Structure formats: C-alpha cells, structure tokens
Amino acid sequence: DSWKWGLTSVGYTVASARQFIDDTSLPEMWSSLGRWYSLVIPECSSIHEWFSWIDAAHMPKRPKIILEGVTSIMLWSIWNFRNSWVFSDRKLKKANVWDLFVHQSYLWISSRNPKFSIRWIDWIKNPTETLM
C-alpha cells in the first residue's frame, strides 16, 4: 500500500495542498464575503494588507469591528477546511465551508454582544444592516 497525491507529479507537499485550496476556495470566499457584507473587496495579497484595508474602510465603527471578527472566523474556517483535507479521515465538504463560517460568525457575534439581540434570519441576509 502507498499514498498517492494526484495534484503534483512530485508527490504530496503542504504547499501543493495549500495552493489547491487557495485556487479553488479563497477567491470564491472573498467574493461571497463581499456580497454578504455589501462591500466591494479589493484583492489583497496578505492578511496585513487585508486588515489595513479594513482600518481604512469608510464604515461605522461597530460594523468595522464585526467585519474584523468575521474575517478572523472566515480565515479559521478555511484553515480548518485545509486541515481536514490534509490530516483527517473525515473531510469537510467545500460546499459546507461557507455555511459553517456564517453559523460560527453568528454564534461569535451573538455571544460576544448580547445587547445586539441579532436574529439568525437577519444575520444571514446581511450582517451590516443587522448592526446599524
């Protein structure tokens, strides 16, 4: 028995797994985040660049803080997806990553900010409108 990695001719590397997931998931996730948050999100080449863009974005303080937290949860969701593909027998499905992310972000914001009393149906429509 042997393991076979079909994405490269050299064999498995973390870089090839990361590149595959980045190429197939990240652009889709960023554009989904932009549509969900009603934002035009620029292409950022690093986390530092992303958070610099958030700092400079013209939006009220509360939605900006929430966007920072939501982004962190999205990055964690992608990292968790990568790890399940690389290390786990139980693979997360790419189609479920967005739904899991939205659910986790709702749990985070509703538990961190009990004064907001955010309804699930409002959260999944548009978190920006929920927080105004």
Tab-separated table of N, CA, C and O in Angstrom:
chain	number	residue	atom	x	y	z
A	1	ASP	N	0.837	-1.181	0.000
A	1	ASP	CA	0.000	0.000	0.000
A	1	ASP	C	0.880	1.241	0.000
A	1	ASP	O	1.931	1.280	0.617
A	2	SER	N	0.377	2.254	-0.655
A	2	SER	CA	1.077	3.528	-0.647
A	2	SER	C	0.070	4.657	-0.839
A	2	SER	O	-1.027	4.450	-1.342
A	3	TRP	N	0.481	5.845	-0.413
A	3	TRP	CA	-0.337	7.028	-0.590
A	3	TRP	C	-0.015	7.655	-1.934
A	3	TRP	O	1.137	7.631	-2.366
A	4	LYS	N	-1.001	8.203	-2.585
A	4	LYS	CA	-0.765	8.853	-3.861
A	4	LYS	C	-1.410	10.233	-3.836
A	4	LYS	O	-2.559	10.388	-3.446
A	5	TRP	N	-0.658	11.249	-4.229
A	5	TRP	CA	-1.141	12.616	-4.292
A	5	TRP	C	-1.208	13.004	-5.751
A	5	TRP	O	-0.193	13.080	-6.438
A	6	GLY	N	-2.413	13.236	-6.254
A	6	GLY	CA	-2.610	13.446	-7.678
A	6	GLY	C	-2.460	14.872	-8.177
A	6	GLY	O	-2.582	15.118	-9.369
A	7	LEU	N	-2.199	15.820	-7.300
A	7	LEU	CA	-2.129	17.208	-7.761
A	7	LEU	C	-0.780	17.601	-8.334
A	7	LEU	O	-0.698	18.535	-9.120
A	8	THR	N	0.267	16.918	-7.920
A	8	THR	CA	1.596	17.214	-8.466
A	8	THR	C	2.287	15.915	-8.820
A	8	THR	O	1.991	14.871	-8.264
A	9	SER	N	3.232	15.989	-9.731
A	9	SER	CA	3.970	14.791	-10.115
A	9	SER	C	5.052	14.441	-9.095
A	9	SER	O	5.537	13.327	-9.055
A	10	VAL	N	5.402	15.409	-8.244
A	10	VAL	CA	6.460	15.212	-7.254
A	10	VAL	C	5.957	14.420	-6.056
A	10	VAL	O	6.710	13.753	-5.374
A	11	GLY	N	4.668	14.482	-5.781
A	11	GLY	CA	4.100	13.866	-4.598
A	11	GLY	C	3.510	14.921	-3.693
A	11	GLY	O	3.477	16.108	-4.030
A	12	TYR	N	3.064	14.504	-2.541
A	12	TYR	CA	2.390	15.418	-1.637
A	12	TYR	C	3.354	16.432	-1.037
A	12	TYR	O	4.435	16.102	-0.600
A	13	THR	N	2.900	17.685	-1.028
A	13	THR	CA	3.577	18.733	-0.267
A	13	THR	C	2.484	19.613	0.349
A	13	THR	O	1.382	19.723	-0.203
A	14	VAL	N	2.794	20.209	1.465
A	14	VAL	CA	1.849	21.135	2.092
A	14	VAL	C	1.574	22.285	1.130
A	14	VAL	O	0.437	22.737	0.987
A	15	ALA	N	2.603	22.744	0.452
A	15	ALA	CA	2.442	23.857	-0.488
A	15	ALA	C	1.459	23.503	-1.606
A	15	ALA	O	0.637	24.337	-1.996
A	16	SER	N	1.506	22.271	-2.119
A	16	SER	CA	0.574	21.902	-3.191
A	16	SER	C	-0.856	21.806	-2.670
A	16	SER	O	-1.795	22.196	-3.358
A	17	ALA	N	-1.026	21.321	-1.440
A	17	ALA	CA	-2.365	21.275	-0.842
A	17	ALA	C	-2.889	22.682	-0.618
A	17	ALA	O	-4.039	22.995	-0.924
A	18	ARG	N	-2.036	23.543	-0.090
A	18	ARG	CA	-2.436	24.933	0.162
A	18	ARG	C	-2.780	25.634	-1.148
A	18	ARG	O	-3.773	26.347	-1.237
A	19	GLN	N	-1.973	25.444	-2.170
A	19	GLN	CA	-2.224	26.089	-3.456
A	19	GLN	C	-3.544	25.623	-4.056
A	19	GLN	O	-4.321	26.417	-4.575
A	20	PHE	N	-3.814	24.326	-3.972
A	20	PHE	CA	-5.073	23.787	-4.483
A	20	PHE	C	-6.269	24.434	-3.787
A	20	PHE	O	-7.209	24.889	-4.416
A	21	ILE	N	-6.227	24.501	-2.476
A	21	ILE	CA	-7.340	25.072	-1.715
A	21	ILE	C	-7.448	26.572	-1.966
A	21	ILE	O	-8.545	27.100	-2.153
A	22	ASP	N	-6.313	27.260	-2.006
A	22	ASP	CA	-6.332	28.697	-2.296
A	22	ASP	C	-6.948	28.975	-3.665
A	22	ASP	O	-7.762	29.878	-3.815
A	23	ASP	N	-6.556	28.195	-4.652
A	23	ASP	CA	-7.044	28.414	-6.008
A	23	ASP	C	-8.528	28.117	-6.146
A	23	ASP	O	-9.215	28.725	-6.955
A	24	THR	N	-9.020	27.159	-5.375
A	24	THR	CA	-10.409	26.756	-5.533
A	24	THR	C	-11.355	27.352	-4.509
A	24	THR	O	-12.551	27.393	-4.741
A	25	SER	N	-10.854	27.831	-3.376
A	25	SER	CA	-11.746	28.305	-2.318
A	25	SER	C	-11.638	29.785	-2.007
A	25	SER	O	-12.648	30.445	-1.803
A	26	LEU	N	-10.420	30.298	-1.901
A	26	LEU	CA	-10.262	31.663	-1.411
A	26	LEU	C	-10.922	32.730	-2.279
A	26	LEU	O	-11.648	33.571	-1.754
A	27	PRO	N	-10.729	32.741	-3.594
A	27	PRO	CA	-11.396	33.788	-4.381
A	27	PRO	C	-12.913	33.738	-4.218
A	27	PRO	O	-13.564	34.768	-4.084
A	28	GLU	N	-13.460	32.547	-4.194
A	28	GLU	CA	-14.902	32.378	-4.020
A	28	GLU	C	-15.346	32.875	-2.646
A	28	GLU	O	-16.384	33.528	-2.508
A	29	MET	N	-14.554	32.567	-1.585
A	29	MET	CA	-14.935	33.004	-0.234
A	29	MET	C	-14.881	34.522	-0.113
A	29	MET	O	-15.778	35.127	0.488
A	30	TRP	N	-13.845	35.185	-0.677
A	30	TRP	CA	-13.748	36.637	-0.567
A	30	TRP	C	-14.901	37.299	-1.299
A	30	TRP	O	-15.479	38.265	-0.803
A	31	SER	N	-15.245	36.803	-2.480
A	31	SER	CA	-16.354	37.428	-3.205
A	31	SER	C	-17.677	37.160	-2.496
A	31	SER	O	-18.559	38.028	-2.470
A	32	SER	N	-17.834	35.998	-1.884
A	32	SER	CA	-19.040	35.707	-1.109
A	32	SER	C	-19.137	36.632	0.100
A	32	SER	O	-20.219	37.133	0.426
A	33	LEU	N	-18.002	36.869	0.766
A	33	LEU	CA	-17.988	37.781	1.907
A	33	LEU	C	-18.389	39.194	1.464
A	33	LEU	O	-19.173	39.864	2.132
A	34	GLY	N	-17.879	39.638	0.332
A	34	GLY	CA	-18.223	40.960	-0.183
A	34	GLY	C	-19.709	41.088	-0.487
A	34	GLY	O	-20.341	42.083	-0.120
A	35	ARG	N	-20.277	40.081	-1.142
A	35	ARG	CA	-21.709	40.119	-1.441
A	35	ARG	C	-22.530	40.097	-0.151
A	35	ARG	O	-23.496	40.844	-0.006
A	36	TRP	N	-22.144	39.240	0.794
A	36	TRP	CA	-22.886	39.111	2.045
A	36	TRP	C	-22.821	40.395	2.858
A	36	TRP	O	-23.788	40.818	3.453
A	37	TYR	N	-21.668	41.029	2.886
A	37	TYR	CA	-21.456	42.237	3.681
A	37	TYR	C	-21.763	43.514	2.888
A	37	TYR	O	-21.591	44.616	3.380
A	38	SER	N	-22.179	43.369	1.624
A	38	SER	CA	-22.465	44.504	0.731
A	38	SER	C	-21.246	45.416	0.580
A	38	SER	O	-21.339	46.639	0.694
A	39	LEU	N	-20.089	44.805	0.316
A	39	LEU	CA	-18.835	45.541	0.146
A	39	LEU	C	-18.163	45.144	-1.154
A	39	LEU	O	-18.279	44.004	-1.598
A	40	VAL	N	-17.433	46.072	-1.710
A	40	VAL	CA	-16.529	45.751	-2.814
A	40	VAL	C	-15.171	45.518	-2.161
A	40	VAL	O	-14.565	46.436	-1.621
A	41	ILE	N	-14.737	44.283	-2.188
A	41	ILE	CA	-13.497	43.911	-1.500
A	41	ILE	C	-12.357	43.837	-2.509
A	41	ILE	O	-12.452	43.115	-3.499
A	42	PRO	N	-11.286	44.576	-2.262
A	42	PRO	CA	-10.144	44.527	-3.189
A	42	PRO	C	-9.385	43.212	-3.026
A	42	PRO	O	-9.516	42.522	-2.013
A	43	GLU	N	-8.612	42.897	-4.022
A	43	GLU	CA	-7.762	41.714	-3.922
A	43	GLU	C	-6.581	42.059	-3.016
A	43	GLU	O	-5.847	43.009	-3.279
A	44	CYS	N	-6.425	41.312	-1.962
A	44	CYS	CA	-5.345	41.542	-1.001
A	44	CYS	C	-4.377	40.362	-1.055
A	44	CYS	O	-4.803	39.221	-1.132
A	45	SER	N	-3.092	40.659	-0.971
A	45	SER	CA	-2.098	39.599	-1.083
A	45	SER	C	-1.600	39.102	0.265
A	45	SER	O	-0.795	38.180	0.319
A	46	SER	N	-2.073	39.711	1.352
A	46	SER	CA	-1.641	39.261	2.678
A	46	SER	C	-2.685	39.639	3.714
A	46	SER	O	-3.536	40.503	3.477
A	47	ILE	N	-2.599	39.006	4.863
A	47	ILE	CA	-3.501	39.324	5.968
A	47	ILE	C	-3.268	40.764	6.422
A	47	ILE	O	-4.221	41.494	6.713
A	48	HIS	N	-2.014	41.166	6.456
A	48	HIS	CA	-1.690	42.544	6.847
A	48	HIS	C	-2.369	43.544	5.912
A	48	HIS	O	-2.956	44.538	6.359
A	49	GLU	N	-2.305	43.291	4.625
A	49	GLU	CA	-2.936	44.167	3.638
A	49	GLU	C	-4.461	44.191	3.836
A	49	GLU	O	-5.099	45.238	3.738
A	50	TRP	N	-5.032	43.035	4.132
A	50	TRP	CA	-6.481	42.945	4.364
A	50	TRP	C	-6.903	43.802	5.565
A	50	TRP	O	-7.820	44.599	5.475
A	51	PHE	N	-6.198	43.626	6.690
A	51	PHE	CA	-6.577	44.378	7.877
A	51	PHE	C	-6.269	45.869	7.729
A	51	PHE	O	-6.968	46.708	8.290
A	52	SER	N	-5.279	46.215	6.940
A	52	SER	CA	-5.023	47.624	6.633
A	52	SER	C	-6.186	48.200	5.827
A	52	SER	O	-6.610	49.340	6.054
A	53	TRP	N	-6.712	47.408	4.892
A	53	TRP	CA	-7.866	47.858	4.108
A	53	TRP	C	-9.082	48.067	5.026
A	53	TRP	O	-9.790	49.069	4.895
A	54	ILE	N	-9.318	47.141	5.944
A	54	ILE	CA	-10.439	47.300	6.880
A	54	ILE	C	-10.261	48.578	7.697
A	54	ILE	O	-11.209	49.347	7.883
A	55	ASP	N	-9.041	48.813	8.203
A	55	ASP	CA	-8.788	50.024	9.001
A	55	ASP	C	-9.107	51.292	8.215
A	55	ASP	O	-9.599	52.269	8.774
A	56	ALA	N	-8.823	51.287	6.917
A	56	ALA	CA	-9.033	52.473	6.087
A	56	ALA	C	-10.451	52.551	5.509
A	56	ALA	O	-10.820	53.585	4.949
A	57	ALA	N	-11.222	51.479	5.635
A	57	ALA	CA	-12.566	51.449	5.052
A	57	ALA	C	-13.473	52.497	5.702
A	57	ALA	O	-13.400	52.734	6.905
A	58	HIS	N	-14.303	53.100	4.893
A	58	HIS	CA	-15.240	54.112	5.383
A	58	HIS	C	-16.546	53.433	5.759
A	58	HIS	O	-17.425	53.232	4.925
A	59	MET	N	-16.631	53.049	7.024
A	59	MET	CA	-17.853	52.449	7.555
A	59	MET	C	-17.908	52.748	9.041
A	59	MET	O	-16.874	53.039	9.648
A	60	PRO	N	-19.096	52.677	9.622
A	60	PRO	CA	-19.217	52.926	11.055
A	60	PRO	C	-18.373	51.953	11.873
A	60	PRO	O	-18.048	50.848	11.419
A	61	LYS	N	-18.025	52.374	13.086
A	61	LYS	CA	-17.115	51.609	13.938
A	61	LYS	C	-17.622	50.198	14.241
A	61	LYS	O	-16.871	49.228	14.133
A	62	ARG	N	-18.873	50.070	14.636
A	62	ARG	CA	-19.405	48.759	15.024
A	62	ARG	C	-19.328	47.741	13.883
A	62	ARG	O	-18.785	46.658	14.069
A	63	PRO	N	-19.841	48.040	12.668
A	63	PRO	CA	-19.708	47.073	11.573
A	63	PRO	C	-18.246	46.764	11.213
A	63	PRO	O	-17.917	45.651	10.829
A	64	LYS	N	-17.363	47.770	11.381
A	64	LYS	CA	-15.943	47.547	11.081
A	64	LYS	C	-15.331	46.537	12.060
A	64	LYS	O	-14.616	45.625	11.661
A	65	ILE	N	-15.652	46.693	13.339
A	65	ILE	CA	-15.144	45.747	14.343
A	65	ILE	C	-15.685	44.350	14.079
A	65	ILE	O	-14.960	43.354	14.160
A	66	ILE	N	-16.971	44.289	13.743
A	66	ILE	CA	-17.586	42.993	13.449
A	66	ILE	C	-16.947	42.381	12.211
A	66	ILE	O	-16.680	41.178	12.168
A	67	LEU	N	-16.661	43.184	11.198
A	67	LEU	CA	-16.010	42.679	9.987
A	67	LEU	C	-14.641	42.086	10.316
A	67	LEU	O	-14.271	41.045	9.773
A	68	GLU	N	-13.895	42.707	11.199
A	68	GLU	CA	-12.601	42.153	11.613
A	68	GLU	C	-12.788	40.784	12.257
A	68	GLU	O	-12.056	39.845	11.963
A	69	GLY	N	-13.771	40.669	13.145
A	69	GLY	CA	-14.034	39.381	13.791
A	69	GLY	C	-14.536	38.337	12.810
A	69	GLY	O	-14.090	37.191	12.820
A	70	VAL	N	-15.445	38.748	11.935
A	70	VAL	CA	-15.997	37.830	10.937
A	70	VAL	C	-14.894	37.333	10.010
A	70	VAL	O	-14.839	36.161	9.655
A	71	THR	N	-13.993	38.239	9.635
A	71	THR	CA	-12.870	37.845	8.785
A	71	THR	C	-11.993	36.811	9.485
A	71	THR	O	-11.565	35.832	8.868
A	72	SER	N	-11.731	37.024	10.754
A	72	SER	CA	-10.921	36.054	11.504
A	72	SER	C	-11.592	34.690	11.541
A	72	SER	O	-10.933	33.660	11.389
A	73	ILE	N	-12.901	34.685	11.700
A	73	ILE	CA	-13.638	33.418	11.704
A	73	ILE	C	-13.593	32.779	10.323
A	73	ILE	O	-13.458	31.567	10.195
A	74	MET	N	-13.664	33.589	9.266
A	74	MET	CA	-13.582	33.032	7.921
A	74	MET	C	-12.208	32.396	7.675
A	74	MET	O	-12.109	31.300	7.131
A	75	LEU	N	-11.162	33.089	8.104
A	75	LEU	CA	-9.815	32.530	7.937
A	75	LEU	C	-9.660	31.239	8.737
A	75	LEU	O	-9.061	30.278	8.266
A	76	TRP	N	-10.223	31.203	9.947
A	76	TRP	CA	-10.195	29.981	10.741
A	76	TRP	C	-10.955	28.868	10.024
A	76	TRP	O	-10.508	27.710	10.010
A	77	SER	N	-12.088	29.197	9.411
A	77	SER	CA	-12.885	28.193	8.690
A	77	SER	C	-12.098	27.605	7.522
A	77	SER	O	-12.136	26.394	7.287
A	78	ILE	N	-11.384	28.462	6.805
A	78	ILE	CA	-10.563	27.980	5.689
A	78	ILE	C	-9.418	27.116	6.214
A	78	ILE	O	-9.124	26.053	5.661
A	79	TRP	N	-8.771	27.552	7.292
A	79	TRP	CA	-7.688	26.782	7.901
A	79	TRP	C	-8.203	25.423	8.362
A	79	TRP	O	-7.561	24.396	8.139
A	80	ASN	N	-9.380	25.408	8.970
A	80	ASN	CA	-9.990	24.161	9.429
A	80	ASN	C	-10.296	23.236	8.243
A	80	ASN	O	-10.083	22.017	8.310
A	81	PHE	N	-10.770	23.805	7.142
A	81	PHE	CA	-11.036	23.043	5.926
A	81	PHE	C	-9.750	22.417	5.381
A	81	PHE	O	-9.714	21.237	5.051
A	82	ARG	N	-8.687	23.214	5.327
A	82	ARG	CA	-7.389	22.690	4.878
A	82	ARG	C	-6.936	21.526	5.746
A	82	ARG	O	-6.497	20.497	5.250
A	83	ASN	N	-7.003	21.725	7.056
A	83	ASN	CA	-6.555	20.673	7.964
A	83	ASN	C	-7.383	19.408	7.830
A	83	ASN	O	-6.852	18.307	7.932
A	84	SER	N	-8.674	19.549	7.602
A	84	SER	CA	-9.486	18.345	7.440
A	84	SER	C	-9.083	17.593	6.175
A	84	SER	O	-9.085	16.374	6.147
A	85	TRP	N	-8.712	18.334	5.130
A	85	TRP	CA	-8.279	17.673	3.895
A	85	TRP	C	-6.918	17.006	4.043
A	85	TRP	O	-6.677	15.951	3.486
A	86	VAL	N	-6.048	17.618	4.794
A	86	VAL	CA	-4.690	17.105	4.906
A	86	VAL	C	-4.567	16.031	5.981
A	86	VAL	O	-3.913	15.010	5.770
A	87	PHE	N	-5.215	16.228	7.127
A	87	PHE	CA	-4.947	15.376	8.276
A	87	PHE	C	-6.089	14.471	8.726
A	87	PHE	O	-5.877	13.611	9.566
A	88	SER	N	-7.283	14.659	8.224
A	88	SER	CA	-8.421	13.948	8.780
A	88	SER	C	-9.002	12.934	7.803
A	88	SER	O	-8.983	13.138	6.591
A	89	ASP	N	-9.543	11.874	8.361
A	89	ASP	CA	-10.278	10.918	7.538
A	89	ASP	C	-11.666	11.467	7.205
A	89	ASP	O	-12.274	11.078	6.227
A	90	ARG	N	-12.152	12.352	8.047
A	90	ARG	CA	-13.473	12.963	7.866
A	90	ARG	C	-13.291	14.318	7.194
A	90	ARG	O	-13.018	15.317	7.836
A	91	LYS	N	-13.429	14.353	5.909
A	91	LYS	CA	-13.186	15.565	5.128
A	91	LYS	C	-14.398	16.494	5.179
A	91	LYS	O	-15.530	16.062	5.015
A	92	LEU	N	-14.135	17.786	5.403
A	92	LEU	CA	-15.188	18.780	5.258
A	92	LEU	C	-15.465	18.959	3.775
A	92	LEU	O	-14.553	18.891	2.955
A	93	LYS	N	-16.687	19.177	3.435
A	93	LYS	CA	-17.036	19.428	2.044
A	93	LYS	C	-16.920	20.919	1.767
A	93	LYS	O	-17.353	21.744	2.567
A	94	LYS	N	-16.327	21.249	0.640
A	94	LYS	CA	-16.138	22.647	0.264
A	94	LYS	C	-17.471	23.388	0.272
A	94	LYS	O	-17.549	24.532	0.704
A	95	ALA	N	-18.526	22.721	-0.162
A	95	ALA	CA	-19.843	23.357	-0.221
A	95	ALA	C	-20.352	23.755	1.161
A	95	ALA	O	-21.181	24.653	1.278
A	96	ASN	N	-19.847	23.121	2.213
A	96	ASN	CA	-20.307	23.417	3.570
A	96	ASN	C	-19.476	24.479	4.283
A	96	ASN	O	-19.879	24.948	5.345
A	97	VAL	N	-18.323	24.840	3.746
A	97	VAL	CA	-17.428	25.768	4.433
A	97	VAL	C	-18.116	27.112	4.650
A	97	VAL	O	-18.055	27.673	5.747
A	98	TRP	N	-18.784	27.651	3.636
A	98	TRP	CA	-19.446	28.936	3.784
A	98	TRP	C	-20.531	28.869	4.855
A	98	TRP	O	-20.630	29.750	5.711
A	99	ASP	N	-21.355	27.827	4.812
A	99	ASP	CA	-22.433	27.703	5.792
A	99	ASP	C	-21.887	27.579	7.214
A	99	ASP	O	-22.423	28.191	8.151
A	100	LEU	N	-20.840	26.808	7.374
A	100	LEU	CA	-20.224	26.679	8.698
A	100	LEU	C	-19.658	28.011	9.168
A	100	LEU	O	-19.789	28.377	10.334
A	101	PHE	N	-19.051	28.739	8.259
A	101	PHE	CA	-18.500	30.056	8.590
A	101	PHE	C	-19.594	31.028	9.034
A	101	PHE	O	-19.458	31.708	10.048
A	102	VAL	N	-20.686	31.099	8.288
A	102	VAL	CA	-21.779	32.012	8.648
A	102	VAL	C	-22.349	31.630	10.011
A	102	VAL	O	-22.606	32.491	10.855
A	103	HIS	N	-22.509	30.336	10.236
A	103	HIS	CA	-23.024	29.862	11.526
A	103	HIS	C	-22.079	30.217	12.663
A	103	HIS	O	-22.499	30.746	13.701
A	104	GLN	N	-20.789	29.943	12.501
A	104	GLN	CA	-19.808	30.258	13.539
A	104	GLN	C	-19.729	31.759	13.802
A	104	GLN	O	-19.603	32.194	14.949
A	105	SER	N	-19.807	32.562	12.751
A	105	SER	CA	-19.735	34.009	12.949
A	105	SER	C	-20.971	34.511	13.692
A	105	SER	O	-20.877	35.407	14.532
A	106	TYR	N	-22.121	33.928	13.407
A	106	TYR	CA	-23.340	34.305	14.144
A	106	TYR	C	-23.208	33.941	15.624
A	106	TYR	O	-23.541	34.746	16.494
A	107	LEU	N	-22.718	32.745	15.891
A	107	LEU	CA	-22.536	32.338	17.291
A	107	LEU	C	-21.558	33.268	17.999
A	107	LEU	O	-21.768	33.656	19.151
A	108	TRP	N	-20.498	33.640	17.297
A	108	TRP	CA	-19.490	34.522	17.890
A	108	TRP	C	-20.089	35.890	18.221
A	108	TRP	O	-19.985	36.371	19.340
A	109	ILE	N	-20.740	36.510	17.236
A	109	ILE	CA	-21.238	37.867	17.454
A	109	ILE	C	-22.379	37.883	18.460
A	109	ILE	O	-22.476	38.776	19.290
A	110	SER	N	-23.240	36.895	18.424
A	110	SER	CA	-24.369	36.906	19.358
A	110	SER	C	-23.929	36.606	20.788
A	110	SER	O	-24.512	37.116	21.738
A	111	SER	N	-22.877	35.819	20.962
A	111	SER	CA	-22.402	35.540	22.320
A	111	SER	C	-21.504	36.656	22.855
A	111	SER	O	-21.465	36.903	24.049
A	112	ARG	N	-20.806	37.349	21.980
A	112	ARG	CA	-19.912	38.435	22.399
A	112	ARG	C	-20.659	39.743	22.638
A	112	ARG	O	-20.148	40.623	23.310
A	113	ASN	N	-21.822	39.890	22.042
A	113	ASN	CA	-22.562	41.144	22.107
A	113	ASN	C	-24.033	40.890	22.408
A	113	ASN	O	-24.888	41.067	21.537
A	114	PRO	N	-24.357	40.489	23.623
A	114	PRO	CA	-25.746	40.156	23.939
A	114	PRO	C	-26.707	41.340	23.790
A	114	PRO	O	-27.902	41.140	23.591
A	115	LYS	N	-26.206	42.575	23.830
A	115	LYS	CA	-27.066	43.749	23.666
A	115	LYS	C	-27.638	43.864	22.251
A	115	LYS	O	-28.654	44.510	22.042
A	116	PHE	N	-26.990	43.273	21.277
A	116	PHE	CA	-27.439	43.410	19.898
A	116	PHE	C	-28.717	42.617	19.604
A	116	PHE	O	-29.466	42.977	18.742
A	117	SER	N	-28.924	41.529	20.289
A	117	SER	CA	-30.062	40.622	20.058
A	117	SER	C	-30.333	40.435	18.559
A	117	SER	O	-31.384	40.773	18.043
A	118	ILE	N	-29.377	39.879	17.890
A	118	ILE	CA	-29.429	39.679	16.447
A	118	ILE	C	-30.215	38.404	16.134
A	118	ILE	O	-29.948	37.351	16.703
A	119	ARG	N	-31.143	38.526	15.237
A	119	ARG	CA	-31.898	37.346	14.797
A	119	ARG	C	-31.126	36.637	13.683
A	119	ARG	O	-30.496	37.288	12.835
A	120	TRP	N	-31.181	35.320	13.677
A	120	TRP	CA	-30.482	34.499	12.683
A	120	TRP	C	-30.885	34.906	11.271
A	120	TRP	O	-30.038	35.076	10.400
A	121	ILE	N	-32.160	35.061	11.022
A	121	ILE	CA	-32.637	35.381	9.679
A	121	ILE	C	-32.070	36.714	9.189
A	121	ILE	O	-31.744	36.875	8.019
A	122	ASP	N	-31.917	37.672	10.100
A	122	ASP	CA	-31.323	38.959	9.725
A	122	ASP	C	-29.823	38.817	9.468
A	122	ASP	O	-29.277	39.452	8.568
A	123	TRP	N	-29.163	38.002	10.276
A	123	TRP	CA	-27.716	37.802	10.128
A	123	TRP	C	-27.376	37.203	8.773
A	123	TRP	O	-26.446	37.639	8.100
A	124	ILE	N	-28.128	36.186	8.359
A	124	ILE	CA	-27.776	35.522	7.089
A	124	ILE	C	-28.089	36.392	5.879
A	124	ILE	O	-27.484	36.210	4.832
A	125	LYS	N	-28.986	37.355	6.033
A	125	LYS	CA	-29.282	38.257	4.914
A	125	LYS	C	-28.145	39.250	4.695
A	125	LYS	O	-27.654	39.413	3.588
A	126	ASN	N	-27.766	39.954	5.776
A	126	ASN	CA	-26.710	40.962	5.666
A	126	ASN	C	-26.316	41.429	7.063
A	126	ASN	O	-27.092	42.121	7.719
A	127	PRO	N	-25.124	41.075	7.531
A	127	PRO	CA	-24.724	41.457	8.883
A	127	PRO	C	-24.569	42.970	9.066
A	127	PRO	O	-24.776	43.479	10.154
A	128	THR	N	-24.251	43.694	8.016
A	128	THR	CA	-24.092	45.142	8.120
A	128	THR	C	-25.404	45.804	8.504
A	128	THR	O	-25.456	46.644	9.399
A	129	GLU	N	-26.475	45.429	7.842
A	129	GLU	CA	-27.779	46.011	8.150
A	129	GLU	C	-28.232	45.626	9.547
A	129	GLU	O	-28.913	46.389	10.221
A	130	THR	N	-27.850	44.461	10.002
A	130	THR	CA	-28.211	43.981	11.327
A	130	THR	C	-27.574	44.840	12.404
A	130	THR	O	-28.151	45.037	13.468
A	131	LEU	N	-26.381	45.353	12.147
A	131	LEU	CA	-25.605	46.045	13.163
A	131	LEU	C	-25.765	47.550	13.159
A	131	LEU	O	-25.191	48.228	13.993
A	132	MET	N	-26.487	48.100	12.241
A	132	MET	CA	-26.630	49.553	12.169
A	132	MET	C	-27.588	50.062	13.239
A	132	MET	O	-28.440	49.478	13.704
